[in-house]
Short mmCIF file of C-alpha atoms in Angstrom, two decimals:
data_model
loop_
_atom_site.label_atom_id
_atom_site.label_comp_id
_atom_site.label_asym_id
_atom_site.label_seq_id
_atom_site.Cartn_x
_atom_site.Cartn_y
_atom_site.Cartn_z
CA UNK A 262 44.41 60.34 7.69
CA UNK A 263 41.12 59.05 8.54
CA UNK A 264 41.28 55.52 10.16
CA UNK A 265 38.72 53.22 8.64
CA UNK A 266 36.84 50.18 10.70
CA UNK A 267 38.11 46.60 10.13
CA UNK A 268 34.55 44.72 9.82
CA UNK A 269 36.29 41.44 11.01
CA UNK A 270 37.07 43.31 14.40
CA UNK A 271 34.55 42.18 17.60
CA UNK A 272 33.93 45.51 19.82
CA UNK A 273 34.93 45.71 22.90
CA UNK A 274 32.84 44.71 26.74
CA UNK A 275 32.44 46.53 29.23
CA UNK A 276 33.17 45.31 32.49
CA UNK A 277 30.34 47.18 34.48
CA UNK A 278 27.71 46.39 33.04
CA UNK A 279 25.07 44.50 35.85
CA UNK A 280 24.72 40.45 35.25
CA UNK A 281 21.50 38.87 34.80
CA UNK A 282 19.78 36.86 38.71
CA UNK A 283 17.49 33.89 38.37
CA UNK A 284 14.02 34.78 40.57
CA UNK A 285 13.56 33.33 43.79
CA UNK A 286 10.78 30.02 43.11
CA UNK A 287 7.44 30.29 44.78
CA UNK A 288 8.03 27.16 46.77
CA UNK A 289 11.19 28.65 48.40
CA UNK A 290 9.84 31.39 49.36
CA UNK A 291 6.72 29.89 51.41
CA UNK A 292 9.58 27.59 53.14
CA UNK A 293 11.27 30.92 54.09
CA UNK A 294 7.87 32.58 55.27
CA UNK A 295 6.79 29.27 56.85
CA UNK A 296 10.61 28.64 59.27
CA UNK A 297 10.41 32.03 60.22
CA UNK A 298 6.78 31.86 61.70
CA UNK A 299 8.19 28.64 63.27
CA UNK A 300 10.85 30.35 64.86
CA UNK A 301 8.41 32.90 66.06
CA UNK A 302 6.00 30.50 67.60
CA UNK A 303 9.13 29.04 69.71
CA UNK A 304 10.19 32.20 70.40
CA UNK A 305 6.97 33.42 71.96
CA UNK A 306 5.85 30.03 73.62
CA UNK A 307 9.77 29.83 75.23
CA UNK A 308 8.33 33.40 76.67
CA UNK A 309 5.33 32.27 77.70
CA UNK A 310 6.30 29.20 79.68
CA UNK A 311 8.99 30.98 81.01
CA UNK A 312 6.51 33.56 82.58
CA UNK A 313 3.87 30.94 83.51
CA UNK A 314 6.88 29.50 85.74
CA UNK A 315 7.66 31.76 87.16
CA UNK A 316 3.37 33.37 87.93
CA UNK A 317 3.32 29.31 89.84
CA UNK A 318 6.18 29.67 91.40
CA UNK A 319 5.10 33.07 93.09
CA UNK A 320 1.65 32.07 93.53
CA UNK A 321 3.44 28.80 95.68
CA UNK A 322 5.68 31.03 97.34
CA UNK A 323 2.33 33.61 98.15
CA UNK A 324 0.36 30.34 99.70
CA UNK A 325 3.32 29.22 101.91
CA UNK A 326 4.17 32.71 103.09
CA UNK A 327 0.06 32.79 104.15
CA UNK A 328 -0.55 29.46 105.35
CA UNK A 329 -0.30 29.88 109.32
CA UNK A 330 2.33 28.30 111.57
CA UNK A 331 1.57 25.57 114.08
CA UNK A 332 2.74 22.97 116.54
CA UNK A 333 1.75 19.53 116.54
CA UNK A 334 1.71 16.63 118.86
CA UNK A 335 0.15 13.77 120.09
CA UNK A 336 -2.06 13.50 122.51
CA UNK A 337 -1.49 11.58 125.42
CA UNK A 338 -3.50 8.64 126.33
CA UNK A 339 -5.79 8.56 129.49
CA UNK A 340 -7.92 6.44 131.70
CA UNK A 341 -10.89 4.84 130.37
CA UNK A 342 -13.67 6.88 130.87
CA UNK A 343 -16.69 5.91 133.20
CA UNK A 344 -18.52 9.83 132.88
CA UNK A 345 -18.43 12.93 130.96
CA UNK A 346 -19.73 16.08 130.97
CA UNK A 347 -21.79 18.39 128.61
CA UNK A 348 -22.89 21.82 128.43
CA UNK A 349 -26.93 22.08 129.14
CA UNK A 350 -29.26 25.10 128.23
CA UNK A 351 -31.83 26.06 131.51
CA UNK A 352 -35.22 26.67 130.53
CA UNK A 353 -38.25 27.57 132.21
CA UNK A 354 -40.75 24.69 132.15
CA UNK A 355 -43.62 26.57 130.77
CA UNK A 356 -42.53 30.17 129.20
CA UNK A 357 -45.05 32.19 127.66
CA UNK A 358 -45.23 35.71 126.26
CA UNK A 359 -48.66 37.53 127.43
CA UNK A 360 -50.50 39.48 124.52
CA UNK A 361 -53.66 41.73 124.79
CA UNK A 362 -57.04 39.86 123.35
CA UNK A 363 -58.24 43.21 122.47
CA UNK A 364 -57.28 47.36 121.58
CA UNK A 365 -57.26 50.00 124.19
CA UNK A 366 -55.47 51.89 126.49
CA UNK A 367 -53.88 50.65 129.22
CA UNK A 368 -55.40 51.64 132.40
CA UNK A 369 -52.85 50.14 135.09
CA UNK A 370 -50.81 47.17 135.66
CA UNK A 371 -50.03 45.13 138.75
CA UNK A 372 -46.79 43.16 138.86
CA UNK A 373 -43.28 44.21 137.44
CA UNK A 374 -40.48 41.96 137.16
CA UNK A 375 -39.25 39.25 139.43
CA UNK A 376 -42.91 39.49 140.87
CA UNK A 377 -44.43 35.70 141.21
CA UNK A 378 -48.00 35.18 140.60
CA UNK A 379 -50.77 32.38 140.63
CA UNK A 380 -52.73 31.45 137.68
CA UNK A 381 -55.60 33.46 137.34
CA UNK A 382 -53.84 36.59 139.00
CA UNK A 383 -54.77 40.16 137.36
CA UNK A 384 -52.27 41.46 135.36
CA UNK A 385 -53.05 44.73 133.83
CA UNK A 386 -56.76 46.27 132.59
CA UNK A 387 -57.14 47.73 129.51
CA UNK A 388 -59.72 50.43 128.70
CA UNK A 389 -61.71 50.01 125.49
CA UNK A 390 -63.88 52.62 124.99
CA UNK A 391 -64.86 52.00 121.04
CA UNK A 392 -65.49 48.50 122.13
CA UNK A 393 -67.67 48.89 124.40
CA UNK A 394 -69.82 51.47 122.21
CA UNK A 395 -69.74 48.52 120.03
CA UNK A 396 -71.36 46.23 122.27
CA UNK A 397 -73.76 48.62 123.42
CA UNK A 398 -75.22 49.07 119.71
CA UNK A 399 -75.06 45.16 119.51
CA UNK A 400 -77.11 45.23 121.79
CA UNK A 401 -80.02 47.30 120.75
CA UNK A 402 -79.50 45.74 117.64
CA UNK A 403 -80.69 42.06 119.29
CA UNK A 404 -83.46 44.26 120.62
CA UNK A 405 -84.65 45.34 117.52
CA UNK A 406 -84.33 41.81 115.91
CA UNK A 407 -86.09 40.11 119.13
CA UNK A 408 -89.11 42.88 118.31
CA UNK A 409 -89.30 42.27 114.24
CA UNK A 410 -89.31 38.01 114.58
CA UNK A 411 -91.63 38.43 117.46
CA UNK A 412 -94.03 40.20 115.55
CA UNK A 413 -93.54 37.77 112.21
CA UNK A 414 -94.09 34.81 114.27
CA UNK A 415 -97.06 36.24 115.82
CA UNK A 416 -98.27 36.95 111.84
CA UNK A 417 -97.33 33.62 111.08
CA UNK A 418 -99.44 32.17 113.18
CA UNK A 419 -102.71 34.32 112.97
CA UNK A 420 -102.13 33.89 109.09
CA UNK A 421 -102.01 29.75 109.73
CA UNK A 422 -104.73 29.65 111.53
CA UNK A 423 -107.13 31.68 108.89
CA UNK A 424 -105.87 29.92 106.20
CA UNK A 425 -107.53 26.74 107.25
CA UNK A 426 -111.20 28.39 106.66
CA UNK A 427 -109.88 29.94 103.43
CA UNK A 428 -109.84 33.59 104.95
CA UNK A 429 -106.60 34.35 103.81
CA UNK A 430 -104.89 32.98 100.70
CA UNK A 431 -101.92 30.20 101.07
CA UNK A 432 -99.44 32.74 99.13
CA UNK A 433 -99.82 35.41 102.11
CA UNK A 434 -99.51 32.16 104.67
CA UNK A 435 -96.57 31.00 103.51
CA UNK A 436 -94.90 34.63 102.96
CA UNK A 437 -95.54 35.40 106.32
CA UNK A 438 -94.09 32.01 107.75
CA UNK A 439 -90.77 32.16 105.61
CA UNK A 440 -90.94 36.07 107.13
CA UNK A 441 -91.06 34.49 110.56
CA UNK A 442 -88.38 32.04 109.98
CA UNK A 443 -85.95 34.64 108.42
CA UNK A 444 -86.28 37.11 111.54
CA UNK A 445 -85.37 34.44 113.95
CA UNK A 446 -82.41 33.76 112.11
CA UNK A 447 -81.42 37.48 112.34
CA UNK A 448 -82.23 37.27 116.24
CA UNK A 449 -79.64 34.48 116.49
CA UNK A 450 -76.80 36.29 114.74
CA UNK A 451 -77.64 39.02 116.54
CA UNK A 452 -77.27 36.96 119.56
CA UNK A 453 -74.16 35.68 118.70
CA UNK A 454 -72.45 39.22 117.51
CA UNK A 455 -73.41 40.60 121.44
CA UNK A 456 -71.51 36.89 122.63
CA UNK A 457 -68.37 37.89 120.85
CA UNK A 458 -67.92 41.69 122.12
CA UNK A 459 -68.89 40.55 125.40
CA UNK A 460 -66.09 38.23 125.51
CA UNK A 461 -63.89 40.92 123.73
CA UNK A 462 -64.96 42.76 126.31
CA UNK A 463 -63.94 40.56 128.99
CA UNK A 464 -60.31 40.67 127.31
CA UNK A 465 -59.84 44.16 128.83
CA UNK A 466 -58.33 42.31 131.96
CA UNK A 467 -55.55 40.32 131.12
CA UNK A 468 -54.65 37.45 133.83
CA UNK A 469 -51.86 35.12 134.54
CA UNK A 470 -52.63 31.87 132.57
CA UNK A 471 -49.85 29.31 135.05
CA UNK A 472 -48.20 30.12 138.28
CA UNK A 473 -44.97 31.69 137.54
CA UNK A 474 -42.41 35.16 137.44
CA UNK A 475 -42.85 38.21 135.89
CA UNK A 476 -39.49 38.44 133.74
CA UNK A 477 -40.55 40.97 131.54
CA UNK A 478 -42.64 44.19 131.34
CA UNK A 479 -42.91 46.00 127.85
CA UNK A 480 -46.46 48.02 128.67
CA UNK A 481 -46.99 51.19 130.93
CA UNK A 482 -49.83 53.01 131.84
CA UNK A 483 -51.36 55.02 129.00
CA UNK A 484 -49.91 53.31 126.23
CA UNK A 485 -52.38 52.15 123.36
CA UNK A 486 -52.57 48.18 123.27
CA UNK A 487 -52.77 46.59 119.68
CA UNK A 488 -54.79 43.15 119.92
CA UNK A 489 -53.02 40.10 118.74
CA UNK A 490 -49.14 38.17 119.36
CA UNK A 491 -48.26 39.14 115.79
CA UNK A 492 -47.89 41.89 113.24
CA UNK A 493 -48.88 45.23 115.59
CA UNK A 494 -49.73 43.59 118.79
CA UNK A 495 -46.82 44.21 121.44
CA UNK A 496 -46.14 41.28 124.37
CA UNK A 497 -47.24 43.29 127.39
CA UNK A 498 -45.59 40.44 130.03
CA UNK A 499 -43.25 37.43 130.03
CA UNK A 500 -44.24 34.91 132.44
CA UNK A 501 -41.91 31.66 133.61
CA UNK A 502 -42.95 28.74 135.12
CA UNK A 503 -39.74 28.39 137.10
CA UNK A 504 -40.78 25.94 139.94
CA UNK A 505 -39.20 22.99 137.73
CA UNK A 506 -36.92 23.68 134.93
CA UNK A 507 -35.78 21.86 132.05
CA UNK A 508 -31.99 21.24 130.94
CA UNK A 509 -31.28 20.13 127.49
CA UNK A 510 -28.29 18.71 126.70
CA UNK A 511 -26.81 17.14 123.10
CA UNK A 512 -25.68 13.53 123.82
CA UNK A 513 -23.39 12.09 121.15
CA UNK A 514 -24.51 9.69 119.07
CA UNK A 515 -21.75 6.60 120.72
CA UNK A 516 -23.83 7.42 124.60
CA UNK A 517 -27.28 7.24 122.78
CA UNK A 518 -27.75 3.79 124.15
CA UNK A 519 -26.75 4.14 128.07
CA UNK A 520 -29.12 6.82 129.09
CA UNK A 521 -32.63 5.65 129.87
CA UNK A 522 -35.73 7.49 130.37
CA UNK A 523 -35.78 8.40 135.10
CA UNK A 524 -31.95 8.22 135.13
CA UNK A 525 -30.64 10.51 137.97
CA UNK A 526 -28.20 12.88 136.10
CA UNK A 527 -26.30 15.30 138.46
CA UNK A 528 -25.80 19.13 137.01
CA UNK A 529 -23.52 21.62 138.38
CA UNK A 530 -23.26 25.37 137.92
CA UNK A 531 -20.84 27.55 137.76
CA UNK A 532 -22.44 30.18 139.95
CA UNK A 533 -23.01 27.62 142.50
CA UNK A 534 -19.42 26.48 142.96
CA UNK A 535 -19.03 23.10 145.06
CA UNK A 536 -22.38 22.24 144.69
CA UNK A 537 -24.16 19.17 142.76
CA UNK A 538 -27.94 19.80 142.12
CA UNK A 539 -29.43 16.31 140.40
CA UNK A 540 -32.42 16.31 137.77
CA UNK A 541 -34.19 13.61 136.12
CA UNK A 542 -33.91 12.30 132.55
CA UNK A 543 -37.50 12.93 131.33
CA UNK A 544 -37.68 12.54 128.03
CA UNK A 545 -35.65 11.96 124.73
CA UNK A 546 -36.13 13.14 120.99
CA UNK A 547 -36.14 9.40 119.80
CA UNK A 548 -33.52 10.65 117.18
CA UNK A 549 -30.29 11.36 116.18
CA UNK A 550 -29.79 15.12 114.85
CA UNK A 551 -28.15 14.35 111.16
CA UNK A 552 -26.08 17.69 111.29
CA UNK A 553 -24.32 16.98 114.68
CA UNK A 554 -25.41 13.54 115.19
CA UNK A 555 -26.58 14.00 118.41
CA UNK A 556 -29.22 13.19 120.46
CA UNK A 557 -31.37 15.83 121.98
CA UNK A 558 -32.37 14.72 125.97
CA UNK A 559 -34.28 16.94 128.46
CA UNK A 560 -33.39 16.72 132.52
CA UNK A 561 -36.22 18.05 134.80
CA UNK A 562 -34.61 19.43 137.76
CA UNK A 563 -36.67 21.12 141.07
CA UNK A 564 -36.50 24.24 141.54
CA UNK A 565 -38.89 25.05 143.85
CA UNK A 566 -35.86 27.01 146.76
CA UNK A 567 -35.46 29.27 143.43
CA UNK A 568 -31.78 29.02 143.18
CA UNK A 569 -31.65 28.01 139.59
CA UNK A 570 -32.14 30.71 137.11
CA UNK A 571 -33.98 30.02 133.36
CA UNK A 572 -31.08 30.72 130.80
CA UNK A 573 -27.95 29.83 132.44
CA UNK A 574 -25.55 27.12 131.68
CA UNK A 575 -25.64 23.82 133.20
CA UNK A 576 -22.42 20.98 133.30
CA UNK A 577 -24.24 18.14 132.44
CA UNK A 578 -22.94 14.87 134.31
CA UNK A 579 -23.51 11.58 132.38
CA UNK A 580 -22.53 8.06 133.44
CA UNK A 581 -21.48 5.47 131.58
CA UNK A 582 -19.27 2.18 131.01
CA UNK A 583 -16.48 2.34 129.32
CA UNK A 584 -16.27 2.79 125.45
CA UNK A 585 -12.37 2.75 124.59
CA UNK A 586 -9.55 4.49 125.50
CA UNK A 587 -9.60 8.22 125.66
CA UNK A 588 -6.96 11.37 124.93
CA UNK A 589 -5.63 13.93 126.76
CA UNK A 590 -5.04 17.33 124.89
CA UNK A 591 -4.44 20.87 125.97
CA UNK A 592 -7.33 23.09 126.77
CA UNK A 593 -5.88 25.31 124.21
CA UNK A 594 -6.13 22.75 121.09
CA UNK A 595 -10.16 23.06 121.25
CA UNK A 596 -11.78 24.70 118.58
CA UNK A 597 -14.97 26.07 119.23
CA UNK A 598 -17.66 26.96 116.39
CA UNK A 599 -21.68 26.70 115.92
CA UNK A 600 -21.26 23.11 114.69
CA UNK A 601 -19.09 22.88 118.39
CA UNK A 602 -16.28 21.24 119.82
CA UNK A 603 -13.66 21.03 117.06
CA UNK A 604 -9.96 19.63 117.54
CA UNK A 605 -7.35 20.36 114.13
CA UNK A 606 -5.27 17.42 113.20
CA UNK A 607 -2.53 17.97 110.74
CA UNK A 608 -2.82 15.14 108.04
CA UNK A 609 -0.81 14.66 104.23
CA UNK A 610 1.69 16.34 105.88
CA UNK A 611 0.85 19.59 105.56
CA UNK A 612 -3.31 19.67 105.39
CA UNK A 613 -5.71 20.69 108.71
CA UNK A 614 -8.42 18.97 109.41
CA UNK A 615 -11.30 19.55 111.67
CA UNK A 616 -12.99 16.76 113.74
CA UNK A 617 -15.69 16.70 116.47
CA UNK A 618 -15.13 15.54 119.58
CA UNK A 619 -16.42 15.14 122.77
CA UNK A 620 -14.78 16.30 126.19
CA UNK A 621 -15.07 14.72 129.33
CA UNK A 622 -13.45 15.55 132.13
CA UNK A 623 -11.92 19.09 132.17
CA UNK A 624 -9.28 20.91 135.01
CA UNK A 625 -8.79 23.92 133.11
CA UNK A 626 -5.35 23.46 131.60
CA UNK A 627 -6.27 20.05 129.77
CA UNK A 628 -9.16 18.02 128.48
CA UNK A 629 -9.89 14.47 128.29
CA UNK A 630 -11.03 13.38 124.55
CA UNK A 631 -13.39 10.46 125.10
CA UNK A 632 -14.49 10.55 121.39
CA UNK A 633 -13.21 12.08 118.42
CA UNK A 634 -9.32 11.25 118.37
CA UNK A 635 -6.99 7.92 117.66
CA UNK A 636 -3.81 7.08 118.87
CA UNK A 637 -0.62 9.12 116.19
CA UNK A 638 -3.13 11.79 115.31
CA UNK A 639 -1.01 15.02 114.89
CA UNK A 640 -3.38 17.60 117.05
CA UNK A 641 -2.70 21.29 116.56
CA UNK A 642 -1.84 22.75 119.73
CA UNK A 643 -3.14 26.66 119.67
CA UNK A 644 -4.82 26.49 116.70
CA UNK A 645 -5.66 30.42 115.33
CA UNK A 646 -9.17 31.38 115.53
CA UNK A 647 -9.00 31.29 111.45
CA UNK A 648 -8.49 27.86 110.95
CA UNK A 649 -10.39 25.90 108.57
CA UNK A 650 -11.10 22.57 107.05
CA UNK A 651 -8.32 22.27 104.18
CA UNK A 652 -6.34 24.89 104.89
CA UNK A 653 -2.50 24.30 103.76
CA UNK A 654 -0.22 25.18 107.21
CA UNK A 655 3.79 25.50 108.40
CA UNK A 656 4.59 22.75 111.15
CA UNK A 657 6.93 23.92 113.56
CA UNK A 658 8.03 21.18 115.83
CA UNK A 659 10.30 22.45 119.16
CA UNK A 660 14.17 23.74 118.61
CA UNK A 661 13.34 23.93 115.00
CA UNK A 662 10.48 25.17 112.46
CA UNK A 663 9.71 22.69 109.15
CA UNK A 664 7.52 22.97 106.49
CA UNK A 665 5.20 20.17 106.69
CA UNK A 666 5.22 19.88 102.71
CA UNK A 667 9.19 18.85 102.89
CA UNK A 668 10.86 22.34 102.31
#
């Protein structure tokens, strides 16, 4: 028996069938999107920071670990100073490099080094064989030209003389007199060429222009001689006027006023131990040097005995009143550079600084400051060679080592 379907019955769910999701708005979704990239951002900048932190505090630890350990101290204050010394360059009074006048071959030479010699002494001779070929043509040439405007004057006068009876014609006159004037011009340059290569010629000795020494030879016998003290031409003697010699010294700016022109200054010399030669103050530059602030004086001193030698180094002994109170530092603490005498100070705690100053008396182990340094200035004590203005450095103070910047 067939079962038949009851219309009024519902059919049956099923329980797996998948239920129906509402889609995710457009405005959600770009919130999503947009806290994400936020989280990013902090993410990565978090990283970044983090790293920069830790790049300075390497690059700190790099400049500490380089910055060069010193003591400090102060320096000690001295007597007020009446004198100080400074270093002086020797110079000849006259010095002169000799150059030939003219190009040849040396033929011989006559004094060598350390040989004195009077002005006007011989030197060397100098063969010039194309020169004087030169001057020989010259002159033939002035022969020729005396000839030609000796025989157009002697037209221009026979033709001046007819041309008052109408004989000859005023156009032949006149050539012949502007023929006559032309000629004795060429006589006259002709005159002057022969002047010149006779006085090039009388180049081929060379002579001592001062008295003086031989300090230098550069020629020999043989050797070809270029004319002229530039380009080619060689210096074939250096001569010194050494009889008087002139010391310069650099006079700080604070003395400028207490040195006057025929002071006696006295200089001593380090080859000449116990021994005080004294020199006049000549002459001044009337100005102080903007770079070093200095001024530039010059001390004549006689040297006629010969015991002073162009070139050397000269202590420099200036007098004057007192100017404030002066510091004594170790010999050690001075700096020297081309701009010269330096001291390093230590200053913001941890920063050295370079100043100038000027010495004055000196016994080896310390030096007396008479300008340049104040009372609580922290002076470096053995400052390395490498030291320089605004360099960052380690203070060490005795019994225990500090960094100056508070570590």
């Amino acid at each position: 028996m067939t079962n038949k379907p009851n219309p009024n019955q519902q059919p049956a769910h099923h329980h797996d069938a998948a239920p129906q999701q509402k889609p995710i708005s457009p405005r959600k979704a770009l919130v999503g999107v947009a806290l994400l990239l936020v989280v990013a951002v902090v993410l990565a900048g978090v990283g970044i920071l983090s790293r920069a932190r830790a790049d300075k505090a390497l690059a700190v630890r790099t400049t500490e670990l380089a910055a060069p350990s010193v003591i400090v101290a102060t320096p000690k204050t001295g007597a007020p100073v009446e004198s100080f010394v400074l270093p002086g360059n020797v110079t000849a009074f006259t010095d002169s490099p000799i150059y030939a006048r003219t190009s040849g071959y040396l033929t011989r030479w006559y004094f060598d080094i350390g040989a004195r010699v009077k002005k006007g002494a011989l030197l060397a001779e100098i063969a010039t064989p194309e020169l004087d070929q030169q001057l020989a043509q010259a002159e033939s040439d002035l022969v020729t030209a005396q000839a030609t405007a000796n025989n157009a004057r002697i037209q221009a006068e026979r033709y001046t003389g007819l041309v008052k009876s109408d004989a000859v014609s005023r156009q032949d006159t006149d050539m012949f007199v502007n023929q006559a004037e032309a000629t004795a011009a060429a006589v006259k340059s002709a005159q002057a060429n022969v002047r010149r290569l006779r006085e090039l010629q009388s180049f081929e000795k060379v002579y001592a222009p001062f008295d003086g020494v031989v300090t230098a030879r550069n020629i020999d016998t043989g050797q070809l001689i270029d004319a002229g003290g530039s380009g080619a031409g060689k210096e074939l003697f250096h001569l010194q006027a050494i009889q008087t010699l002139r010391v310069y010294a650099n006079l700080p700016q604070l003395y400028s006023q207490n040195v006057k022109r025929g002071a006696k200054i006295d200089l001593t010399f380090a080859e000449h131990a116990g021994k005080t030669y004294q020199g006049t103050l000549e002459r001044t530059a009337d100005a102080i040097d903007p770079a070093s602030r200095t001024l530039l004086v010059e001390i004549d001193v006689d040297n006629r005995a010969g015991e002073l030698l162009p070139g050397s180094l000269a202590q420099v002994h200036f007098k004057t009143p007192p100017a404030g109170p002066t510091f004594i530092v170790p010999s050690a603490a001075l700096i020297f550079r081309k701009e010269g005498l330096r001291v390093g100070l230590v200053v913001n705690g941890n920063v050295a600084h370079l100043v100038p100053v000027v010495i004055g008396e000196d016994d080896g182990a310390t030096v007396q400051i008479v300008n340049g340094l104040s009372a609580g200035d922290r002076v470096i004590q053995d400052p390395p060679d490498s030291l320089i203005e605004g360099e960052k450095v380690f203070v060490e103070s005795p019994g225990s080592q500090t960094n100056a910047g508070g570590k």
